[in-house]
Amino acid sequence: MSAIQIDKNNFQSEVMNSDKPVLLDFWAPWCGPCRMVVPIVEEIARERPDIRVGKINVDEQPELAGKFGVMSIPTLVVMKNGKIVRQTMGARPKNAILSMLDE
């Protein structure tokens, strides 16, 4: 499965009501480090059916970025049962992103 585009219209159903942990990638098309993270996030989405992966374009969804206090991108957030359990800023290698999910 590939990453889901998350916006304010599907945020409740895809993220808050998810029965699986959710990895959110806050990004923008003009952000170089974000482009480095995209293939890693997509790969995790394909390899890990036990989690849901969502991408939030901060230019198109400023309300969601504000709700999470995103000041710098990329920002990665792990949510479980509608609550933030991990949040990190900056590009990360795949093993660091996976460790966020497994903690």
PDB file of C-alpha atoms in Angstrom:
ATOM      1  CA  MET A   1       0.000   0.000   0.000  1.00  0.00           C
ATOM      2  CA  SER A   2       1.263   3.495  -0.717  1.00  0.00           C
ATOM      3  CA  ALA A   3       1.141   6.557   1.502  1.00  0.00           C
ATOM      4  CA  ILE A   4      -2.232   8.315   1.746  1.00  0.00           C
ATOM      5  CA  GLN A   5      -2.587  12.045   1.075  1.00  0.00           C
ATOM      6  CA  ILE A   6      -4.027  13.477   4.285  1.00  0.00           C
ATOM      7  CA  ASP A   7      -6.038  16.697   4.390  1.00  0.00           C
ATOM      8  CA  LYS A   8      -8.489  18.282   6.792  1.00  0.00           C
ATOM      9  CA  ASN A   9     -11.361  16.378   5.140  1.00  0.00           C
ATOM     10  CA  ASN A  10      -9.990  12.854   5.709  1.00  0.00           C
ATOM     11  CA  PHE A  11      -7.832  13.494   8.804  1.00  0.00           C
ATOM     12  CA  GLN A  12     -10.474  12.236  11.252  1.00  0.00           C
ATOM     13  CA  SER A  13     -11.221   9.010   9.376  1.00  0.00           C
ATOM     14  CA  GLU A  14      -7.665   8.163   8.235  1.00  0.00           C
ATOM     15  CA  VAL A  15      -5.647   9.262  11.286  1.00  0.00           C
ATOM     16  CA  MET A  16      -7.753   9.803  14.410  1.00  0.00           C
ATOM     17  CA  ASN A  17     -10.002   6.778  13.842  1.00  0.00           C
ATOM     18  CA  SER A  18      -7.225   4.455  12.627  1.00  0.00           C
ATOM     19  CA  ASP A  19      -6.968   1.085  14.345  1.00  0.00           C
ATOM     20  CA  LYS A  20      -3.278   0.980  13.316  1.00  0.00           C
ATOM     21  CA  PRO A  21      -0.374   3.248  14.287  1.00  0.00           C
ATOM     22  CA  VAL A  22      -0.042   6.142  11.824  1.00  0.00           C
ATOM     23  CA  LEU A  23       3.193   7.640  10.488  1.00  0.00           C
ATOM     24  CA  LEU A  24       2.603  11.195   9.240  1.00  0.00           C
ATOM     25  CA  ASP A  25       5.088  12.941   6.965  1.00  0.00           C
ATOM     26  CA  PHE A  26       4.702  16.740   6.930  1.00  0.00           C
ATOM     27  CA  TRP A  27       6.368  17.953   3.728  1.00  0.00           C
ATOM     28  CA  ALA A  28       6.325  20.456   0.849  1.00  0.00           C
ATOM     29  CA  PRO A  29       7.314  20.034  -2.822  1.00  0.00           C
ATOM     30  CA  TRP A  30       9.981  22.778  -2.618  1.00  0.00           C
ATOM     31  CA  CYS A  31      11.746  21.203   0.394  1.00  0.00           C
ATOM     32  CA  GLY A  32      14.980  19.369  -0.520  1.00  0.00           C
ATOM     33  CA  PRO A  33      15.227  17.244   2.656  1.00  0.00           C
ATOM     34  CA  CYS A  34      11.541  16.329   2.216  1.00  0.00           C
ATOM     35  CA  ARG A  35      12.304  14.930  -1.233  1.00  0.00           C
ATOM     36  CA  MET A  36      15.008  12.755   0.356  1.00  0.00           C
ATOM     37  CA  VAL A  37      12.470  11.306   2.824  1.00  0.00           C
ATOM     38  CA  VAL A  38       9.674  10.641   0.282  1.00  0.00           C
ATOM     39  CA  PRO A  39      11.068   7.368  -1.152  1.00  0.00           C
ATOM     40  CA  ILE A  40      11.799   6.078   2.362  1.00  0.00           C
ATOM     41  CA  VAL A  41       8.274   6.871   3.569  1.00  0.00           C
ATOM     42  CA  GLU A  42       6.763   5.240   0.459  1.00  0.00           C
ATOM     43  CA  GLU A  43       8.936   2.158   0.964  1.00  0.00           C
ATOM     44  CA  ILE A  44       7.809   1.861   4.600  1.00  0.00           C
ATOM     45  CA  ALA A  45       4.174   2.210   3.465  1.00  0.00           C
ATOM     46  CA  ARG A  46       4.640  -0.715   1.051  1.00  0.00           C
ATOM     47  CA  GLU A  47       6.578  -2.914   3.501  1.00  0.00           C
ATOM     48  CA  ARG A  48       4.554  -2.391   6.681  1.00  0.00           C
ATOM     49  CA  PRO A  49       0.878  -3.374   6.341  1.00  0.00           C
ATOM     50  CA  ASP A  50       0.634  -3.106  10.149  1.00  0.00           C
ATOM     51  CA  ILE A  51       0.824   0.701  10.004  1.00  0.00           C
ATOM     52  CA  ARG A  52      -0.871   3.469   8.046  1.00  0.00           C
ATOM     53  CA  VAL A  53       1.331   6.078   6.359  1.00  0.00           C
ATOM     54  CA  GLY A  54       0.046   9.562   5.557  1.00  0.00           C
ATOM     55  CA  LYS A  55       1.586  12.566   3.845  1.00  0.00           C
ATOM     56  CA  ILE A  56       0.532  16.118   4.673  1.00  0.00           C
ATOM     57  CA  ASN A  57       1.550  18.914   2.300  1.00  0.00           C
ATOM     58  CA  VAL A  58       2.048  21.877   4.659  1.00  0.00           C
ATOM     59  CA  ASP A  59       1.453  24.405   1.846  1.00  0.00           C
ATOM     60  CA  GLU A  60      -1.982  22.926   1.143  1.00  0.00           C
ATOM     61  CA  GLN A  61      -2.871  22.041   4.763  1.00  0.00           C
ATOM     62  CA  PRO A  62      -1.616  24.894   6.985  1.00  0.00           C
ATOM     63  CA  GLU A  63      -4.322  24.164   9.594  1.00  0.00           C
ATOM     64  CA  LEU A  64      -3.034  20.618  10.149  1.00  0.00           C
ATOM     65  CA  ALA A  65       0.583  21.811  10.262  1.00  0.00           C
ATOM     66  CA  GLY A  66      -0.427  24.366  12.891  1.00  0.00           C
ATOM     67  CA  LYS A  67      -2.358  21.788  14.901  1.00  0.00           C
ATOM     68  CA  PHE A  68       0.845  19.723  15.195  1.00  0.00           C
ATOM     69  CA  GLY A  69       3.082  22.741  15.811  1.00  0.00           C
ATOM     70  CA  VAL A  70       5.146  22.015  12.701  1.00  0.00           C
ATOM     71  CA  MET A  71       7.830  24.708  12.479  1.00  0.00           C
ATOM     72  CA  SER A  72      10.295  22.931  10.207  1.00  0.00           C
ATOM     73  CA  ILE A  73       9.934  20.265   7.541  1.00  0.00           C
ATOM     74  CA  PRO A  74      10.189  17.418   7.084  1.00  0.00           C
ATOM     75  CA  THR A  75       8.486  16.583  10.359  1.00  0.00           C
ATOM     76  CA  LEU A  76       7.587  12.968  11.082  1.00  0.00           C
ATOM     77  CA  VAL A  77       4.883  12.135  13.619  1.00  0.00           C
ATOM     78  CA  VAL A  78       3.815   8.728  14.923  1.00  0.00           C
ATOM     79  CA  MET A  79       0.285   8.532  16.308  1.00  0.00           C
ATOM     80  CA  LYS A  80      -1.385   5.701  18.166  1.00  0.00           C
ATOM     81  CA  ASN A  81      -5.035   5.750  19.202  1.00  0.00           C
ATOM     82  CA  GLY A  82      -5.347   9.372  18.096  1.00  0.00           C
ATOM     83  CA  LYS A  83      -2.430  10.565  20.260  1.00  0.00           C
ATOM     84  CA  ILE A  84       1.080  11.698  19.300  1.00  0.00           C
ATOM     85  CA  VAL A  85       3.650   9.217  20.635  1.00  0.00           C
ATOM     86  CA  ARG A  86       6.739  10.376  18.678  1.00  0.00           C
ATOM     87  CA  GLN A  87       7.637  13.497  16.718  1.00  0.00           C
ATOM     88  CA  THR A  88      10.904  14.433  15.024  1.00  0.00           C
ATOM     89  CA  MET A  89      12.107  17.097  12.592  1.00  0.00           C
ATOM     90  CA  GLY A  90      14.548  16.742   9.735  1.00  0.00           C
ATOM     91  CA  ALA A  91      15.421  14.035   7.253  1.00  0.00           C
ATOM     92  CA  ARG A  92      16.060  10.646   8.855  1.00  0.00           C
ATOM     93  CA  PRO A  93      17.426   7.370   7.486  1.00  0.00           C
ATOM     94  CA  LYS A  94      15.009   4.469   7.164  1.00  0.00           C
ATOM     95  CA  ASN A  95      16.238   2.655  10.298  1.00  0.00           C
ATOM     96  CA  ALA A  96      15.658   5.797  12.416  1.00  0.00           C
ATOM     97  CA  ILE A  97      12.114   6.153  11.076  1.00  0.00           C
ATOM     98  CA  LEU A  98      11.399   2.462  11.710  1.00  0.00           C
ATOM     99  CA  SER A  99      12.722   2.766  15.269  1.00  0.00           C
ATOM    100  CA  MET A 100      10.195   5.571  15.879  1.00  0.00           C
ATOM    101  CA  LEU A 101       7.445   3.115  14.970  1.00  0.00           C
ATOM    102  CA  ASP A 102       8.738   0.283  17.105  1.00  0.00           C
ATOM    103  CA  GLU A 103       9.360   2.186  20.340  1.00  0.00           C
TER     104      GLU A 103
END
